[in-house]
Short mmCIF file of C-alpha atoms and ligand atoms in Angstrom, two decimals:
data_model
loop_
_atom_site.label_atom_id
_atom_site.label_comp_id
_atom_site.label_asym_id
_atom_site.label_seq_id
_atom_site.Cartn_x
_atom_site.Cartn_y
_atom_site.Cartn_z
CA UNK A 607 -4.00 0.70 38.06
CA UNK A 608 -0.58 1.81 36.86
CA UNK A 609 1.06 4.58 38.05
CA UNK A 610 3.08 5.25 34.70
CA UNK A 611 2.02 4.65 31.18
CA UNK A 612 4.13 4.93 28.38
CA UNK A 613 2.71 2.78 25.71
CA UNK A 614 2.25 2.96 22.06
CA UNK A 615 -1.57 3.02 22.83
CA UNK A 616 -3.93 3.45 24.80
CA UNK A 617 -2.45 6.43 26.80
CA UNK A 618 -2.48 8.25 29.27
CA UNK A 619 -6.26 9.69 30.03
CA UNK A 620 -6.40 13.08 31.64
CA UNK A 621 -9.14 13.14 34.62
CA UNK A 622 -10.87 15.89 32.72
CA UNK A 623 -11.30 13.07 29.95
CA UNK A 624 -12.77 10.58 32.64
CA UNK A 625 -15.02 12.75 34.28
CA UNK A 626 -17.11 14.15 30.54
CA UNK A 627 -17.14 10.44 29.66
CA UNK A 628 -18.65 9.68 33.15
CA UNK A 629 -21.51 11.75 32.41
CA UNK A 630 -25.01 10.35 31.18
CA UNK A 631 -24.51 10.25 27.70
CA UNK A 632 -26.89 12.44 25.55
CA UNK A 633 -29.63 10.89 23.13
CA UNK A 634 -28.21 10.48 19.94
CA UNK A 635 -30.63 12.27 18.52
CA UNK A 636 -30.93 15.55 19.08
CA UNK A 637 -29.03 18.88 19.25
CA UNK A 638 -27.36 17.76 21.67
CA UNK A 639 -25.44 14.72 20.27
CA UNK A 640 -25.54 17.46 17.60
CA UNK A 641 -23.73 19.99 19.00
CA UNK A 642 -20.87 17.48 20.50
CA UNK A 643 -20.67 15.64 16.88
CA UNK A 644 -19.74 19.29 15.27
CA UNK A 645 -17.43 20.11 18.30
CA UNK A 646 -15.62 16.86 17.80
CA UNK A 647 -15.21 16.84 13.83
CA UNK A 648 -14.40 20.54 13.55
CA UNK A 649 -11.71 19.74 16.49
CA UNK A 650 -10.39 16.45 14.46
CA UNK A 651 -9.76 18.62 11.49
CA UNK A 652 -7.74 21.06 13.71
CA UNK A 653 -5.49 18.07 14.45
CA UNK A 654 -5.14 17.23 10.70
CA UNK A 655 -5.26 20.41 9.60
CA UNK A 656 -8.15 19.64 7.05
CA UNK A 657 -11.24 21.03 5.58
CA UNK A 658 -12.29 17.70 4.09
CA UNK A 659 -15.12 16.02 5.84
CA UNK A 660 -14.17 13.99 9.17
CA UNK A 661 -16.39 10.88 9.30
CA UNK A 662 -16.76 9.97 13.25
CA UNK A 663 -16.75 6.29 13.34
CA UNK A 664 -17.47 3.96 16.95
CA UNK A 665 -14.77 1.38 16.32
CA UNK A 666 -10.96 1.26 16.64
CA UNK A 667 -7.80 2.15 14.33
CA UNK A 668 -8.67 -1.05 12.59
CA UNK A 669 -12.17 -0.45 11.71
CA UNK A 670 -11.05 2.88 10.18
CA UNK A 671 -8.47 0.81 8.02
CA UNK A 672 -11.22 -1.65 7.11
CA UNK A 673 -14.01 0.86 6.15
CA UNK A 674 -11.24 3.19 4.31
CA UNK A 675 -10.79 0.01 1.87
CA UNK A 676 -14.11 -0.97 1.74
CA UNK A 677 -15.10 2.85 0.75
CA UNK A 678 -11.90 3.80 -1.40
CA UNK A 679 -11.62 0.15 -4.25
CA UNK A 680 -13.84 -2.37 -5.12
CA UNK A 681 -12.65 -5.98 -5.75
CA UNK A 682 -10.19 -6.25 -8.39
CA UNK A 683 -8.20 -2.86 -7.72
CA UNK A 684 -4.86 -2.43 -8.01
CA UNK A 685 -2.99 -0.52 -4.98
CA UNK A 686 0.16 -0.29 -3.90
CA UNK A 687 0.23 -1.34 0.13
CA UNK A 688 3.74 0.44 1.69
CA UNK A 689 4.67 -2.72 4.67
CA UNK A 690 7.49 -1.46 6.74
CA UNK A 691 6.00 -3.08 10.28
CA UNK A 692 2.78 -4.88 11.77
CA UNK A 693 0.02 -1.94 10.50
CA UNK A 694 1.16 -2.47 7.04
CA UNK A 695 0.49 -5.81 7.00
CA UNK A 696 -2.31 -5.32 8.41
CA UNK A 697 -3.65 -3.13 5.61
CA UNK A 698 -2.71 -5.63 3.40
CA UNK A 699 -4.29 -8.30 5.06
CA UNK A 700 -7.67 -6.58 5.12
CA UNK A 701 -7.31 -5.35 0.89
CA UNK A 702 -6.79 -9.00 0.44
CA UNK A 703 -9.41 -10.15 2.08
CA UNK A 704 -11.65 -7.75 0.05
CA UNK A 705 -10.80 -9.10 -3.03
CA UNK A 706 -8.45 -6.11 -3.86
CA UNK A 707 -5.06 -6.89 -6.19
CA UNK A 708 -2.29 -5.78 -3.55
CA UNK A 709 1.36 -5.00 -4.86
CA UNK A 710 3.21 -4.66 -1.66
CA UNK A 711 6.00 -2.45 -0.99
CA UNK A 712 7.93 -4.35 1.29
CA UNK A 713 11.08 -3.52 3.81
CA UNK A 714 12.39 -5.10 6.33
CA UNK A 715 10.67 -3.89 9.58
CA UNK A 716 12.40 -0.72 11.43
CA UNK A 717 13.16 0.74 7.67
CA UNK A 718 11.50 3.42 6.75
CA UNK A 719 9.39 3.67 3.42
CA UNK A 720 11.31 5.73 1.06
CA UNK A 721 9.96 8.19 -1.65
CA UNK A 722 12.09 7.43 -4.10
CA UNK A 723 11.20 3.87 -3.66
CA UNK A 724 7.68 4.76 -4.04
CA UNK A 725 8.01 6.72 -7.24
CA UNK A 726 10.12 3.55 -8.76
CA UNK A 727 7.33 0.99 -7.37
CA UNK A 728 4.56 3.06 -9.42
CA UNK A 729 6.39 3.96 -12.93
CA UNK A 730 7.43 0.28 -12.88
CA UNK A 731 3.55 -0.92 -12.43
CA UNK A 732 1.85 1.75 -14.23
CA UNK A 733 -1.84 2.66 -13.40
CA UNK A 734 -2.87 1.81 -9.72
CA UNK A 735 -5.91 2.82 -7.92
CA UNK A 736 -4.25 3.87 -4.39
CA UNK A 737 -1.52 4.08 -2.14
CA UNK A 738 -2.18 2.91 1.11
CA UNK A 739 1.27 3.50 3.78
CA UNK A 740 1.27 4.56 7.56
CA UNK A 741 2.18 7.96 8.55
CA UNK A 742 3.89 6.32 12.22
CA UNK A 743 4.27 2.55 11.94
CA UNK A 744 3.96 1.96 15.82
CA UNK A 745 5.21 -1.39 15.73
CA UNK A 746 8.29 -0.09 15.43
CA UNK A 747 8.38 3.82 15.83
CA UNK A 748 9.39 4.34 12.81
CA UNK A 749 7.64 7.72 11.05
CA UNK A 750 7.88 7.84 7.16
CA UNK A 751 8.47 11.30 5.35
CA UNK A 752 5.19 11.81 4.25
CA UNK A 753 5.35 15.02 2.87
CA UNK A 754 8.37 13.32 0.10
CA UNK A 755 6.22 10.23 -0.28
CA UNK A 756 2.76 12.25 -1.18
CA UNK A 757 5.03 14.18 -3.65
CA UNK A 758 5.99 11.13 -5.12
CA UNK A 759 2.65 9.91 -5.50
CA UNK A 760 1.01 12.66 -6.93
CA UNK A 761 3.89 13.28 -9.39
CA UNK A 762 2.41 9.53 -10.53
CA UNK A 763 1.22 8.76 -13.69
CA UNK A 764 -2.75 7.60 -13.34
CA UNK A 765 -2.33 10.39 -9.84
CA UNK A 766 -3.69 7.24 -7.55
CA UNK A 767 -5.88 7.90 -4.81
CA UNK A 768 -3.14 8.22 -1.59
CA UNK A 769 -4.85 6.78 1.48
CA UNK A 770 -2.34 7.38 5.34
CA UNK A 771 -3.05 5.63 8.41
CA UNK A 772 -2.44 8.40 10.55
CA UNK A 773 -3.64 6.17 13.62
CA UNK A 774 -0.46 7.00 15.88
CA UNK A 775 0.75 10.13 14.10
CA UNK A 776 -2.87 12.45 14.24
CA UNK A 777 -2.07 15.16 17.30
CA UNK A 778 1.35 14.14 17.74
CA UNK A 779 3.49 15.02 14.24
CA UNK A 780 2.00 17.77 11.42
CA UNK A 781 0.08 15.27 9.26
CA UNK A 782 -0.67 17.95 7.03
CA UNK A 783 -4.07 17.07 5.20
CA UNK A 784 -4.57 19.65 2.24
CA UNK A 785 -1.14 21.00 1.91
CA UNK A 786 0.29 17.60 1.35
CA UNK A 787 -3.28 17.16 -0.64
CA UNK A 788 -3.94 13.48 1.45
CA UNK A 789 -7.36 11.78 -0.01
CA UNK A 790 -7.72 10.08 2.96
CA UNK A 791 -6.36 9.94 6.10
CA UNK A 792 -7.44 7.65 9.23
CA UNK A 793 -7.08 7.70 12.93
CA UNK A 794 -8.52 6.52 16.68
CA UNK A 795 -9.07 8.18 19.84
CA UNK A 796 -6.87 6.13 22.05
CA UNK A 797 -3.82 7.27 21.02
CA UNK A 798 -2.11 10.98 21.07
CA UNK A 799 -5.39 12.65 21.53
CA UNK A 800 -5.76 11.24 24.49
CA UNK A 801 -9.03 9.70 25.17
CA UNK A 802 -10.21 5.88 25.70
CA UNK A 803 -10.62 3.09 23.24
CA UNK A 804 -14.04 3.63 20.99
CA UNK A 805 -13.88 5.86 17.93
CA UNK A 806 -12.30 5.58 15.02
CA UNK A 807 -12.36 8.50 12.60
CA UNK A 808 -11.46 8.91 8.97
CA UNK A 809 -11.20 12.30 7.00
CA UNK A 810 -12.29 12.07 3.48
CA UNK A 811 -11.55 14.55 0.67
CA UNK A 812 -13.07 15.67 -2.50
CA UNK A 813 -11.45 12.68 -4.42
CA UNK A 814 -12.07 9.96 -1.71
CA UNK A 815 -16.18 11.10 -2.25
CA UNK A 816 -15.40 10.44 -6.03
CA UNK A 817 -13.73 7.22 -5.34
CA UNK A 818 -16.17 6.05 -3.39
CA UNK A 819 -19.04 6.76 -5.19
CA UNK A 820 -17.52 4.17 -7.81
CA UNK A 821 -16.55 1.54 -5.33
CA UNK A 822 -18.46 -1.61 -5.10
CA UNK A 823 -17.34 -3.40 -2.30
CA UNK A 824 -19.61 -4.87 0.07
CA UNK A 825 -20.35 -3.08 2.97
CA UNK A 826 -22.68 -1.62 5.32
CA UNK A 827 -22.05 -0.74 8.79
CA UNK A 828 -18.88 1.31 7.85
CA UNK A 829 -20.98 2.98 4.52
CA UNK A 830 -19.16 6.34 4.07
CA UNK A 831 -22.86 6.61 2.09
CA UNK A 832 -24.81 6.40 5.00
CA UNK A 833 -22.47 8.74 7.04
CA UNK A 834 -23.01 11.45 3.86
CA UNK A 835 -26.81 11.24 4.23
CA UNK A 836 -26.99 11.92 7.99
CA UNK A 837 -24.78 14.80 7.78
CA UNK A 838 -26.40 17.93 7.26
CA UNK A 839 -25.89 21.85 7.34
CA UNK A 840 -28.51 22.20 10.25
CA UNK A 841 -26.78 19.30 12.58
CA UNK A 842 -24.94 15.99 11.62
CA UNK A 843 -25.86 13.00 13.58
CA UNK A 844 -24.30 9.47 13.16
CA UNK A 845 -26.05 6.52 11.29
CA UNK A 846 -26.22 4.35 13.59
CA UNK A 847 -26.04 4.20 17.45
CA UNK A 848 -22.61 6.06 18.50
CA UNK A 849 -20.26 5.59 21.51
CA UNK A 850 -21.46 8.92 22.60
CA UNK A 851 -19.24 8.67 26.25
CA UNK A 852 -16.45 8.24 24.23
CA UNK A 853 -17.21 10.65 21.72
CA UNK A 854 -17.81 13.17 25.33
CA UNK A 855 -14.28 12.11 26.17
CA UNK A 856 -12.64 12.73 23.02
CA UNK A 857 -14.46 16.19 23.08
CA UNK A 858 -12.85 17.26 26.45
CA UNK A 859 -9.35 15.80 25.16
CA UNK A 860 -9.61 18.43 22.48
CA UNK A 861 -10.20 21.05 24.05
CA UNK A 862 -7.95 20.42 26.29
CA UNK A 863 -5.12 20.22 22.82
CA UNK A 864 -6.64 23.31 22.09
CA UNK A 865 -5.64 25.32 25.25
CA UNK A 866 -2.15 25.46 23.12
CA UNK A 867 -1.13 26.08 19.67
CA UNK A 868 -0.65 22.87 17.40
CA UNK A 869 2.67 23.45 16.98
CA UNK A 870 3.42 23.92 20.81
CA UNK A 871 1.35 19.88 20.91
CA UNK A 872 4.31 18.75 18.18
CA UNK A 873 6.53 20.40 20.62
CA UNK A 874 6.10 18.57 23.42
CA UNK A 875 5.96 15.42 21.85
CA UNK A 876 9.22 16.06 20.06
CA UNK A 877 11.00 16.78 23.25
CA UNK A 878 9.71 13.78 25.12
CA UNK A 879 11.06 11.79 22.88
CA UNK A 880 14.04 13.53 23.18
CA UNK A 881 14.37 13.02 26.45
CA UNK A 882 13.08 9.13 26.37
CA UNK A 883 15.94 8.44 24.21
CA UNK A 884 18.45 10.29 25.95
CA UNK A 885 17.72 8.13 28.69
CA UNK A 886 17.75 4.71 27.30
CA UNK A 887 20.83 5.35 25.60
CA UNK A 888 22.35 6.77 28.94
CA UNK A 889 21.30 2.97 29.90
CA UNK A 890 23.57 1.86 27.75
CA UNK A 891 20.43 0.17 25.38
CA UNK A 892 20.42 -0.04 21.90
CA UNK A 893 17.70 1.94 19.76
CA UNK A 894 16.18 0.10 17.09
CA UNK A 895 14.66 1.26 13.52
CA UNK A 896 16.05 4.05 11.25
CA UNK A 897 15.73 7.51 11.45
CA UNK A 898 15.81 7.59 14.76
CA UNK A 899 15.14 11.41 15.51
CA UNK A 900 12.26 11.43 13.82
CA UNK A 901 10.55 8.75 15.64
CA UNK A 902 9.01 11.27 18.15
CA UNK A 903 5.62 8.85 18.82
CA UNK A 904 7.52 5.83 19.98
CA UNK A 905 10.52 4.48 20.76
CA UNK A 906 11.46 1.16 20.45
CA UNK A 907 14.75 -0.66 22.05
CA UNK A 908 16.52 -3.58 21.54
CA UNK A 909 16.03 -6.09 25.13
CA UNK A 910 19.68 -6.50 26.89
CA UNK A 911 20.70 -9.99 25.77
CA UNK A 912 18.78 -12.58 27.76
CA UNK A 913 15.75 -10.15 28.89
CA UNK A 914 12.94 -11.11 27.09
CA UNK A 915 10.40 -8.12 26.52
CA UNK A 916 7.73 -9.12 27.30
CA UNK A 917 8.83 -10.54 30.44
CA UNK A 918 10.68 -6.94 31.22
CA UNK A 919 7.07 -5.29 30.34
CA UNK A 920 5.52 -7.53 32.74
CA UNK A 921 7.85 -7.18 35.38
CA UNK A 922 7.85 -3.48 34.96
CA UNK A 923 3.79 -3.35 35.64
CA UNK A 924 3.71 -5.73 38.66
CA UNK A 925 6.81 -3.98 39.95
CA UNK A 926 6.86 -0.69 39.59
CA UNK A 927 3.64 0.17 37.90
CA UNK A 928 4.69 1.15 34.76
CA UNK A 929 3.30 0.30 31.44
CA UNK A 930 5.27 -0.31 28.11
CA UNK A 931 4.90 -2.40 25.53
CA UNK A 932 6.55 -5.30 23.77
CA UNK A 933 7.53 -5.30 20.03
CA UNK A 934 4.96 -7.06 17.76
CA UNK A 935 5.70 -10.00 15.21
CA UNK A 936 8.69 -10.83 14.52
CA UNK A 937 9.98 -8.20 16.76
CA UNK A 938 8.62 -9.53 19.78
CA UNK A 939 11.73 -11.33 21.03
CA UNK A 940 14.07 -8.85 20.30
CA UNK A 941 12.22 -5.37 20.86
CA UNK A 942 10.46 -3.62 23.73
CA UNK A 943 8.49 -0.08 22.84
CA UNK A 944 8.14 2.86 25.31
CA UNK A 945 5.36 5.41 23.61
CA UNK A 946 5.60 9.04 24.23
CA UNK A 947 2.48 10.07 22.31
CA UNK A 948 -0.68 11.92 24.28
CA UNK A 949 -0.86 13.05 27.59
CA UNK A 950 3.10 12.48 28.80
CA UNK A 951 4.57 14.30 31.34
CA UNK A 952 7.93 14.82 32.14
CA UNK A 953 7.28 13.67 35.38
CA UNK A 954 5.60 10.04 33.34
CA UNK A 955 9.32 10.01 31.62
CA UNK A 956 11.28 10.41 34.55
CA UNK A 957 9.65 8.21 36.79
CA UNK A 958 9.54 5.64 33.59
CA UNK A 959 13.23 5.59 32.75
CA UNK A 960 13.99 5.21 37.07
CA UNK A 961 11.78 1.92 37.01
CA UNK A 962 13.04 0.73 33.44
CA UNK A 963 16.38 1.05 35.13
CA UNK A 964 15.45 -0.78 38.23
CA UNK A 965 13.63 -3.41 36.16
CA UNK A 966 16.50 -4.29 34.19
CA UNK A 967 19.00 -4.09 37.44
CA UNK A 968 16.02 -6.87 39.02
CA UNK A 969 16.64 -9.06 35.72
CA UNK A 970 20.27 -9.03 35.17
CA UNK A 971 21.99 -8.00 37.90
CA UNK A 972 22.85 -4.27 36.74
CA UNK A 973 23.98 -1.63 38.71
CA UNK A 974 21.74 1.16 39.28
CA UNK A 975 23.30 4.30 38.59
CA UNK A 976 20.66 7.03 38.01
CA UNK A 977 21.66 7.79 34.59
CA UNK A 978 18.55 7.57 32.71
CA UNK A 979 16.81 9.86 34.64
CA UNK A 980 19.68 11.94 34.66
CA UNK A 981 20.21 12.26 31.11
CA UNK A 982 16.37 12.89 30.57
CA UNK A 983 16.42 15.57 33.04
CA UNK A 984 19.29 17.12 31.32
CA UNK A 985 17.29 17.22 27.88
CA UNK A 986 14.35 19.03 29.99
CA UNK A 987 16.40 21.53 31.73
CA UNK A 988 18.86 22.18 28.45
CA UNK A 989 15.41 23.05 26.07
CA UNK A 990 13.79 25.53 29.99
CA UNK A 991 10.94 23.19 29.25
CA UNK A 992 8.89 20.60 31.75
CA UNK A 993 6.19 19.58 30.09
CA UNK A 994 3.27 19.06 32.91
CA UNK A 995 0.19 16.99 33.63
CA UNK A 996 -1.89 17.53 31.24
CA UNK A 997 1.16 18.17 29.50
CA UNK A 998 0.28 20.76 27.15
CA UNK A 999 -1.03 23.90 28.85
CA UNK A 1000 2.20 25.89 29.30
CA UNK A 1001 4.56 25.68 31.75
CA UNK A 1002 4.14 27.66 34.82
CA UNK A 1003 6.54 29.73 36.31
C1 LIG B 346 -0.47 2.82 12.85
C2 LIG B 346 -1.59 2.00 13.38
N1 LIG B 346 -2.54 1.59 12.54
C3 LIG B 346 -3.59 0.85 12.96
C4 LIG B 346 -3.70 0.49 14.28
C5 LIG B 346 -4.85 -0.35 14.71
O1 LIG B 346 -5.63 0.35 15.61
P1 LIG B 346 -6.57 -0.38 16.68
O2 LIG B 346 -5.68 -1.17 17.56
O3 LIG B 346 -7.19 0.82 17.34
O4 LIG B 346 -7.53 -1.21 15.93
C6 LIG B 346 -2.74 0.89 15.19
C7 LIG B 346 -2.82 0.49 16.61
O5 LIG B 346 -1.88 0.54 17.35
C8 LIG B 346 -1.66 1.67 14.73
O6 LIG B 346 -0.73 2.07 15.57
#
């Protein structure tokens, strides 16, 4: 297993993560499945700071997506699909193959989606049923300014139903539910909350109920209908068998979240990043993607001419034990990704920027100088903060 993981997903698992999901699981009918459905959901809308219902899925980030189009539109709709990376064509792969009439909003990837560009997009096509963007395009770290975009939206004429893949962004940036008045918004375990592969959740307000009630696109297994029916005042269960060790997991990541305030979780992730990118560009690397500062989830960097990424990734987990990721698409020449999001240390960051260093000094010939590390340990000590394993109790003294 790898020492170090800094990847755009699946991170970093805490032990007290592995252990509740090593448990026998409980019968998924019962109080006590019960009792850890309720824990979970009410914890979820913590994280997305939400009274709207939080539908517990067993699937991944995708199977949210899919069942969030199959629940919102029916065949025929017109939305408006935001595509600045490889999740929003993915969206727009799965309305099309639903039947649904996409307009895409399309930018070249590392651009971020703009509001004003979304407000343009909708007076110039009128009535359209939804607007479907991601909050964090992970592909290539590139967070959109949601709160300006769901303005935008809802100043609309026709007020279309506004639908955020929030897969990388929920527990690691504000996503903001009711005050930025989000119909929908989707997310997985696996990624800044910490826990394994599995479950897929998506929140569902008053107007996403409405929507779907008039939707008529096939489905079954991912039925918001049949998730309505089995929830109920004296215990909500799931409709169909759940992934009830990973839903234990996810349970015992929360609560671990919830040892600090959210804001103190946004915290941390905003200075690892911080710190991540102090050190690559100490390496003398390149950032890609715009808005740079903002993209506190992942960071992605243009590959020193003649490295290929994916051969640095590789080399960097036989190596040195340390897992990154290569950019996606069209990206995947040009772009490696180091992900910040979950359970990162500032130990993880340290020790990740001192093999990405060595890795590149294997491949090219480099000097090794230190300065990574050193520049990421000077964003650390400058902010008196060190963020720890699991990293977001508080620091002790
Ligand atoms: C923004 C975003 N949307 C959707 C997905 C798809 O999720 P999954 O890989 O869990 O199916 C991902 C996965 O990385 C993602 O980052």
């Amino acid at each position: 297993m790898a020492d170090v993981w800094l990847t755009p997903g699946p991170t970093p698992v805490p032990p007290e993560v592995l252990e509740a999901q090593g448990r026998h699981p409980v019968f998924h009918r019962g109080g006590g499945f019960q009792r850890l459905l309720a824990e979970v959901t009410e914890g979820l809308q913590w994280v997305l700071e939400t009274s709207s219902d939080v539908l517990v899925l067993t699937g991944s980030g995708t199977g949210a997506l899919e069942a969030v189009v199959v629940n919102s539109f029916s065949p025929g709709d017109r939305i408006l699909v935001c595509v600045n990376g490889f999740f929003g064509e993915r969206v727009a792969a799965i309305a099309g193959r639903f039947g649904l009439a996409i307009e895409r909003l399309d930018y070249e990837w590392g651009r971020a989606v703009r509001a004003d560009d979304v407000a343009a997009a909708l007076e110039r096509l009128g009535d359209v049923t939804g607007v479907v963007l991601q909050h964090s395009e992970t592909s290539t770290g590139v967070v959109n300014d949601l709160a300006a975009i769901a303005a935008a939206v809802h100043a609309a004429a026709g007020d279309p139903l506004l639908v955020v893949d929030a897969v990388s962004a929920a527990g690691a940036i504000p996503v903001r539910m009711d005050e930025l008045e989000l119909d929908v918004v989707c997310g997985a375990s696996q990624k800044a909350l910490g826990a394994t592969p599995g479950i897929a959740f998506v929140a569902v307000g008053e107007r996403a109920w409405q929507a779907h009630q008039a939707s008529t696109s096939p489905r079954y297994y991912w039925d918001f209908s049949e998730y309505g029916a089995w929830m109920k005042p004296e215990g909500s269960e799931s409709p169909w068998t759940p992934a009830v060790s990973v839903l234990e997991g996810l349970a015992a990541s929360l609560r671990l979240l919830r040892q600090a305030p959210l804001e103190r979780v946004f915290e941390l992730h905003r200075l690892n990043a911080a710190a991540v990118k102090a050190g690559v560009r100490a390496l003398g690397l390149e950032l890609f993607g715009e808005n740079i500062d903002a993209g506190v989830i992942v960071t992605a960097i243009r590959s020193p001419e003649g490295v290929h990424p994916a051969a640095l990734a590789d080399h960097l987990a036989r190596r040195y034990g340390t897992v990154i990721a290569a950019g996606q698409g069209p990206l995947s020449k040009d772009v490696f990704r180091i992900g910040h999001l979950g359970y990162v240390s500032a130990a993880d960051v340290v020790a990740g920027l001192g093999a990405l260093e060595a890795a590149l000094a294997d491949l090219t010939g480099s000097a090794v100088s230190g300065a990574g590390v050193a520049a990421a340990v000077a964003v650390y000590r400058a902010e008196a903060s060190w963020p720890r394993r699991p990293s977001l109790g508080p620091d002790e003294e």
